[in-house]
Amino acid sequence: MGGNTFAEQKKQLLQQKQEIEALLAKVTHQDDTFDEGFVPPPTHGQDDEAERVVDLEMGVKTRGSLRVTLHEIDEALQRIEEGIYGTCAACGEEIPEARLAISPASRYCIECQRKHDWNE
Ligand SMILES: [Zn+2]
């Protein structure tokens, strides 16, 4: 124990960050188009139309949640730099590595996460 630099988690976080930033850039671009009075292209049938609506709804949802996730990843990376990564922000207990492996941006132990019903 001790001397854990969380190199693996850092790698994961940086990779996730890249992916999210790429997605966010795409979604944000779509949204800008809407602000300028975007007119959806004509569809070829009902099926296409239904699909497009689903896509738009997902886009809106995704944008907000992507920003939240990106923020969490940034915070986690900062905690690695500060040497406080892997410690619960609420109770100060160590966060099990198994949990960090699944969810590297976690800032709470399972106990606190459950207690406060915070979202991952
Ligand atoms: Zn805790």
Short mmCIF file of N, CA and C and ligand atoms in Angstrom, two decimals:
data_model
loop_
_atom_site.label_atom_id
_atom_site.label_comp_id
_atom_site.label_asym_id
_atom_site.label_seq_id
_atom_site.Cartn_x
_atom_site.Cartn_y
_atom_site.Cartn_z
N MET A 1 0.84 -1.21 0.00
CA MET A 1 0.00 0.00 0.00
C MET A 1 0.88 1.26 0.00
N GLY A 2 0.30 2.36 -0.35
CA GLY A 2 1.03 3.62 -0.36
C GLY A 2 1.73 3.83 -1.69
N GLY A 3 1.96 5.08 -2.00
CA GLY A 3 2.67 5.41 -3.23
C GLY A 3 1.86 5.15 -4.48
N ASN A 4 0.57 5.05 -4.34
CA ASN A 4 -0.27 4.83 -5.51
C ASN A 4 -0.43 6.14 -6.28
N THR A 5 0.03 6.13 -7.52
CA THR A 5 -0.05 7.35 -8.32
C THR A 5 -1.32 7.37 -9.18
N PHE A 6 -2.08 6.28 -9.11
CA PHE A 6 -3.33 6.19 -9.88
C PHE A 6 -3.09 6.43 -11.37
N ALA A 7 -1.97 5.92 -11.84
CA ALA A 7 -1.62 6.12 -13.25
C ALA A 7 -2.69 5.54 -14.17
N GLU A 8 -3.22 4.39 -13.78
CA GLU A 8 -4.22 3.73 -14.62
C GLU A 8 -5.51 4.56 -14.68
N GLN A 9 -5.92 5.06 -13.51
CA GLN A 9 -7.14 5.88 -13.46
C GLN A 9 -6.95 7.17 -14.24
N LYS A 10 -5.75 7.72 -14.13
CA LYS A 10 -5.47 8.98 -14.83
C LYS A 10 -5.57 8.77 -16.34
N LYS A 11 -5.01 7.65 -16.78
CA LYS A 11 -5.07 7.32 -18.20
C LYS A 11 -6.52 7.19 -18.66
N GLN A 12 -7.30 6.47 -17.85
CA GLN A 12 -8.72 6.28 -18.17
C GLN A 12 -9.46 7.60 -18.22
N LEU A 13 -9.20 8.43 -17.23
CA LEU A 13 -9.89 9.72 -17.14
C LEU A 13 -9.55 10.60 -18.34
N LEU A 14 -8.28 10.63 -18.70
CA LEU A 14 -7.87 11.45 -19.84
C LEU A 14 -8.50 10.95 -21.13
N GLN A 15 -8.61 9.64 -21.22
CA GLN A 15 -9.21 9.05 -22.41
C GLN A 15 -10.70 9.38 -22.47
N GLN A 16 -11.37 9.24 -21.34
CA GLN A 16 -12.80 9.57 -21.28
C GLN A 16 -13.02 11.04 -21.61
N LYS A 17 -12.13 11.87 -21.09
CA LYS A 17 -12.25 13.30 -21.31
C LYS A 17 -12.19 13.62 -22.80
N GLN A 18 -11.24 12.99 -23.48
CA GLN A 18 -11.09 13.20 -24.92
C GLN A 18 -12.36 12.81 -25.66
N GLU A 19 -12.89 11.64 -25.28
CA GLU A 19 -14.09 11.14 -25.95
C GLU A 19 -15.27 12.09 -25.73
N ILE A 20 -15.42 12.54 -24.50
CA ILE A 20 -16.54 13.41 -24.17
C ILE A 20 -16.40 14.76 -24.87
N GLU A 21 -15.19 15.28 -24.90
CA GLU A 21 -14.98 16.57 -25.56
C GLU A 21 -15.32 16.47 -27.04
N ALA A 22 -14.97 15.34 -27.64
CA ALA A 22 -15.29 15.15 -29.06
C ALA A 22 -16.80 15.09 -29.26
N LEU A 23 -17.48 14.35 -28.39
CA LEU A 23 -18.94 14.25 -28.47
C LEU A 23 -19.59 15.60 -28.24
N LEU A 24 -19.10 16.28 -27.24
CA LEU A 24 -19.67 17.57 -26.86
C LEU A 24 -19.53 18.58 -28.00
N ALA A 25 -18.40 18.55 -28.65
CA ALA A 25 -18.17 19.45 -29.78
C ALA A 25 -19.22 19.21 -30.86
N LYS A 26 -19.51 17.94 -31.09
CA LYS A 26 -20.50 17.56 -32.10
C LYS A 26 -21.88 18.07 -31.69
N VAL A 27 -22.27 17.77 -30.45
CA VAL A 27 -23.60 18.11 -29.96
C VAL A 27 -23.77 19.62 -29.89
N THR A 28 -22.75 20.32 -29.42
CA THR A 28 -22.81 21.77 -29.30
C THR A 28 -23.00 22.40 -30.68
N HIS A 29 -22.31 21.83 -31.64
CA HIS A 29 -22.42 22.34 -32.99
C HIS A 29 -23.86 22.21 -33.48
N GLN A 30 -24.47 21.06 -33.20
CA GLN A 30 -25.86 20.84 -33.59
C GLN A 30 -26.76 21.88 -32.95
N ASP A 31 -26.48 22.16 -31.70
CA ASP A 31 -27.32 23.08 -30.95
C ASP A 31 -27.20 24.50 -31.50
N ASP A 32 -26.02 24.90 -31.88
CA ASP A 32 -25.81 26.22 -32.46
C ASP A 32 -26.66 26.38 -33.71
N THR A 33 -26.73 25.30 -34.46
CA THR A 33 -27.51 25.33 -35.69
C THR A 33 -28.97 25.64 -35.38
N PHE A 34 -29.45 25.08 -34.27
CA PHE A 34 -30.83 25.31 -33.88
C PHE A 34 -31.07 26.77 -33.51
N ASP A 35 -30.13 27.33 -32.80
CA ASP A 35 -30.27 28.72 -32.36
C ASP A 35 -30.42 29.66 -33.55
N GLU A 36 -29.84 29.28 -34.65
CA GLU A 36 -29.90 30.14 -35.82
C GLU A 36 -31.12 29.83 -36.69
N GLY A 37 -32.08 29.14 -36.12
CA GLY A 37 -33.30 28.86 -36.85
C GLY A 37 -33.17 27.69 -37.79
N PHE A 38 -32.58 26.65 -37.28
CA PHE A 38 -32.36 25.45 -38.08
C PHE A 38 -33.68 24.84 -38.54
N VAL A 39 -33.79 24.58 -39.82
CA VAL A 39 -34.98 23.92 -40.36
C VAL A 39 -34.59 22.48 -40.70
N PRO A 40 -35.27 21.52 -40.08
CA PRO A 40 -34.91 20.13 -40.33
C PRO A 40 -35.09 19.79 -41.80
N PRO A 41 -34.20 19.01 -42.35
CA PRO A 41 -34.36 18.61 -43.76
C PRO A 41 -35.59 17.74 -43.93
N PRO A 42 -36.19 17.77 -45.11
CA PRO A 42 -37.38 16.96 -45.33
C PRO A 42 -37.06 15.47 -45.18
N THR A 43 -38.04 14.75 -44.67
CA THR A 43 -37.82 13.32 -44.45
C THR A 43 -38.53 12.52 -45.54
N HIS A 44 -38.13 11.30 -45.65
CA HIS A 44 -38.68 10.47 -46.71
C HIS A 44 -39.91 9.69 -46.26
N GLY A 45 -40.19 9.70 -44.99
CA GLY A 45 -41.35 8.96 -44.52
C GLY A 45 -41.50 9.09 -43.02
N GLN A 46 -42.51 8.48 -42.50
CA GLN A 46 -42.80 8.58 -41.06
C GLN A 46 -41.67 7.99 -40.22
N ASP A 47 -41.11 6.92 -40.71
CA ASP A 47 -40.06 6.25 -39.95
C ASP A 47 -38.87 7.19 -39.72
N ASP A 48 -38.48 7.88 -40.78
CA ASP A 48 -37.35 8.80 -40.67
C ASP A 48 -37.65 9.89 -39.65
N GLU A 49 -38.85 10.40 -39.72
CA GLU A 49 -39.25 11.49 -38.83
C GLU A 49 -39.16 11.05 -37.37
N ALA A 50 -39.72 9.89 -37.08
CA ALA A 50 -39.70 9.38 -35.71
C ALA A 50 -38.27 9.24 -35.22
N GLU A 51 -37.42 8.76 -36.08
CA GLU A 51 -36.03 8.55 -35.70
C GLU A 51 -35.34 9.88 -35.39
N ARG A 52 -35.67 10.89 -36.17
CA ARG A 52 -35.01 12.18 -35.99
C ARG A 52 -35.37 12.79 -34.65
N VAL A 53 -36.64 12.66 -34.28
CA VAL A 53 -37.10 13.22 -33.00
C VAL A 53 -36.35 12.55 -31.85
N VAL A 54 -36.20 11.25 -31.93
CA VAL A 54 -35.48 10.53 -30.89
C VAL A 54 -34.05 11.05 -30.81
N ASP A 55 -33.43 11.23 -31.97
CA ASP A 55 -32.06 11.73 -32.01
C ASP A 55 -31.93 13.09 -31.33
N LEU A 56 -32.89 13.97 -31.60
CA LEU A 56 -32.84 15.31 -31.03
C LEU A 56 -32.98 15.25 -29.52
N GLU A 57 -33.92 14.44 -29.05
CA GLU A 57 -34.13 14.33 -27.61
C GLU A 57 -32.87 13.82 -26.92
N MET A 58 -32.24 12.85 -27.54
CA MET A 58 -31.03 12.29 -26.97
C MET A 58 -29.92 13.33 -26.96
N GLY A 59 -29.88 14.13 -28.02
CA GLY A 59 -28.86 15.17 -28.10
C GLY A 59 -28.96 16.15 -26.96
N VAL A 60 -30.18 16.56 -26.65
CA VAL A 60 -30.39 17.53 -25.56
C VAL A 60 -29.98 16.92 -24.23
N LYS A 61 -30.43 15.71 -23.99
CA LYS A 61 -30.10 15.04 -22.73
C LYS A 61 -28.60 14.85 -22.62
N THR A 62 -28.02 14.41 -23.73
CA THR A 62 -26.61 14.07 -23.70
C THR A 62 -25.75 15.29 -23.39
N ARG A 63 -26.10 16.42 -23.96
CA ARG A 63 -25.27 17.60 -23.81
C ARG A 63 -25.10 17.97 -22.33
N GLY A 64 -26.23 18.00 -21.61
CA GLY A 64 -26.16 18.33 -20.20
C GLY A 64 -25.35 17.32 -19.40
N SER A 65 -25.62 16.06 -19.64
CA SER A 65 -24.94 15.03 -18.85
C SER A 65 -23.47 14.93 -19.23
N LEU A 66 -23.14 15.23 -20.48
CA LEU A 66 -21.74 15.21 -20.90
C LEU A 66 -20.96 16.30 -20.17
N ARG A 67 -21.58 17.47 -20.04
CA ARG A 67 -20.90 18.58 -19.35
C ARG A 67 -20.64 18.21 -17.90
N VAL A 68 -21.64 17.58 -17.27
CA VAL A 68 -21.49 17.18 -15.87
C VAL A 68 -20.35 16.17 -15.75
N THR A 69 -20.35 15.19 -16.64
CA THR A 69 -19.32 14.16 -16.60
C THR A 69 -17.94 14.77 -16.83
N LEU A 70 -17.86 15.69 -17.78
CA LEU A 70 -16.59 16.34 -18.09
C LEU A 70 -16.06 17.08 -16.87
N HIS A 71 -16.95 17.74 -16.18
CA HIS A 71 -16.60 18.47 -14.97
C HIS A 71 -16.08 17.50 -13.90
N GLU A 72 -16.75 16.38 -13.76
CA GLU A 72 -16.33 15.38 -12.77
C GLU A 72 -14.95 14.82 -13.10
N ILE A 73 -14.71 14.61 -14.38
CA ILE A 73 -13.41 14.08 -14.80
C ILE A 73 -12.32 15.10 -14.51
N ASP A 74 -12.60 16.37 -14.82
CA ASP A 74 -11.62 17.43 -14.53
C ASP A 74 -11.30 17.48 -13.04
N GLU A 75 -12.34 17.36 -12.25
CA GLU A 75 -12.14 17.39 -10.80
C GLU A 75 -11.31 16.20 -10.34
N ALA A 76 -11.61 15.03 -10.89
CA ALA A 76 -10.87 13.83 -10.52
C ALA A 76 -9.40 13.98 -10.89
N LEU A 77 -9.13 14.52 -12.08
CA LEU A 77 -7.74 14.73 -12.52
C LEU A 77 -7.03 15.71 -11.59
N GLN A 78 -7.77 16.70 -11.16
CA GLN A 78 -7.19 17.69 -10.25
C GLN A 78 -6.87 17.03 -8.90
N ARG A 79 -7.76 16.13 -8.47
CA ARG A 79 -7.53 15.45 -7.19
C ARG A 79 -6.31 14.54 -7.27
N ILE A 80 -6.07 13.97 -8.45
CA ILE A 80 -4.86 13.16 -8.61
C ILE A 80 -3.64 14.06 -8.45
N GLU A 81 -3.67 15.23 -9.08
CA GLU A 81 -2.55 16.18 -8.98
C GLU A 81 -2.32 16.60 -7.54
N GLU A 82 -3.41 16.79 -6.82
CA GLU A 82 -3.31 17.27 -5.44
C GLU A 82 -2.99 16.14 -4.46
N GLY A 83 -3.05 14.92 -4.96
CA GLY A 83 -2.74 13.78 -4.10
C GLY A 83 -3.86 13.40 -3.16
N ILE A 84 -5.09 13.85 -3.45
CA ILE A 84 -6.22 13.49 -2.59
C ILE A 84 -7.19 12.57 -3.33
N TYR A 85 -6.79 12.14 -4.51
CA TYR A 85 -7.65 11.25 -5.29
C TYR A 85 -7.80 9.92 -4.56
N GLY A 86 -8.98 9.32 -4.68
CA GLY A 86 -9.21 8.02 -4.07
C GLY A 86 -9.68 8.10 -2.63
N THR A 87 -9.94 9.34 -2.19
CA THR A 87 -10.44 9.55 -0.83
C THR A 87 -11.83 10.17 -0.93
N CYS A 88 -12.75 9.64 -0.16
CA CYS A 88 -14.13 10.13 -0.20
C CYS A 88 -14.19 11.60 0.21
N ALA A 89 -14.84 12.43 -0.62
CA ALA A 89 -14.92 13.86 -0.35
C ALA A 89 -15.88 14.16 0.80
N ALA A 90 -16.69 13.20 1.19
CA ALA A 90 -17.66 13.43 2.26
C ALA A 90 -17.14 12.93 3.60
N CYS A 91 -16.63 11.70 3.66
CA CYS A 91 -16.25 11.13 4.96
C CYS A 91 -14.75 10.93 5.10
N GLY A 92 -14.00 11.09 4.01
CA GLY A 92 -12.55 10.99 4.10
C GLY A 92 -12.00 9.57 4.05
N GLU A 93 -12.89 8.59 3.94
CA GLU A 93 -12.43 7.21 3.85
C GLU A 93 -11.86 6.94 2.46
N GLU A 94 -11.01 5.94 2.38
CA GLU A 94 -10.49 5.55 1.08
C GLU A 94 -11.59 4.94 0.22
N ILE A 95 -11.61 5.33 -1.05
CA ILE A 95 -12.57 4.72 -1.98
C ILE A 95 -11.93 3.44 -2.51
N PRO A 96 -12.63 2.32 -2.41
CA PRO A 96 -12.05 1.05 -2.87
C PRO A 96 -11.60 1.14 -4.33
N GLU A 97 -10.45 0.53 -4.61
CA GLU A 97 -9.93 0.61 -5.97
C GLU A 97 -10.86 -0.05 -6.99
N ALA A 98 -11.61 -1.04 -6.53
CA ALA A 98 -12.55 -1.71 -7.43
C ALA A 98 -13.60 -0.71 -7.92
N ARG A 99 -13.98 0.18 -7.04
CA ARG A 99 -14.96 1.21 -7.40
C ARG A 99 -14.34 2.21 -8.37
N LEU A 100 -13.12 2.60 -8.10
CA LEU A 100 -12.44 3.55 -8.98
C LEU A 100 -12.20 2.96 -10.36
N ALA A 101 -12.01 1.64 -10.39
CA ALA A 101 -11.77 0.98 -11.67
C ALA A 101 -13.02 1.07 -12.55
N ILE A 102 -14.19 0.95 -11.92
CA ILE A 102 -15.45 1.00 -12.67
C ILE A 102 -15.81 2.45 -12.97
N SER A 103 -15.61 3.31 -11.99
CA SER A 103 -16.04 4.69 -12.11
C SER A 103 -14.92 5.60 -11.61
N PRO A 104 -13.92 5.85 -12.46
CA PRO A 104 -12.71 6.56 -12.02
C PRO A 104 -12.95 7.99 -11.55
N ALA A 105 -14.09 8.57 -11.92
CA ALA A 105 -14.34 9.95 -11.51
C ALA A 105 -15.07 10.03 -10.17
N SER A 106 -15.29 8.89 -9.52
CA SER A 106 -16.00 8.88 -8.24
C SER A 106 -15.29 9.74 -7.21
N ARG A 107 -16.06 10.52 -6.49
CA ARG A 107 -15.44 11.30 -5.41
C ARG A 107 -15.99 10.90 -4.06
N TYR A 108 -16.91 9.94 -4.05
CA TYR A 108 -17.46 9.47 -2.78
C TYR A 108 -17.33 7.96 -2.69
N CYS A 109 -17.23 7.47 -1.48
CA CYS A 109 -17.24 6.04 -1.27
C CYS A 109 -18.66 5.53 -1.51
N ILE A 110 -18.79 4.23 -1.64
CA ILE A 110 -20.10 3.65 -1.95
C ILE A 110 -21.12 4.03 -0.88
N GLU A 111 -20.67 4.00 0.36
CA GLU A 111 -21.54 4.31 1.50
C GLU A 111 -22.14 5.72 1.37
N CYS A 112 -21.30 6.70 1.13
CA CYS A 112 -21.76 8.09 1.03
C CYS A 112 -22.59 8.30 -0.23
N GLN A 113 -22.17 7.67 -1.30
CA GLN A 113 -22.91 7.77 -2.55
C GLN A 113 -24.36 7.31 -2.34
N ARG A 114 -24.50 6.21 -1.62
CA ARG A 114 -25.81 5.63 -1.37
C ARG A 114 -26.61 6.52 -0.43
N LYS A 115 -25.95 6.99 0.60
CA LYS A 115 -26.61 7.79 1.63
C LYS A 115 -27.21 9.05 1.03
N HIS A 116 -26.46 9.70 0.16
CA HIS A 116 -26.90 10.98 -0.39
C HIS A 116 -27.63 10.83 -1.71
N ASP A 117 -27.59 9.61 -2.24
CA ASP A 117 -28.25 9.33 -3.50
C ASP A 117 -27.75 10.27 -4.60
N TRP A 118 -26.45 10.54 -4.58
CA TRP A 118 -25.87 11.35 -5.65
C TRP A 118 -25.74 10.51 -6.90
N ASN A 119 -25.80 11.17 -8.00
CA ASN A 119 -25.60 10.46 -9.27
C ASN A 119 -24.11 10.30 -9.53
N GLU A 120 -23.81 9.23 -10.23
CA GLU A 120 -22.40 8.98 -10.58
C GLU A 120 -21.92 10.08 -11.50
ZN ZN B 1 -17.63 8.39 2.27
#
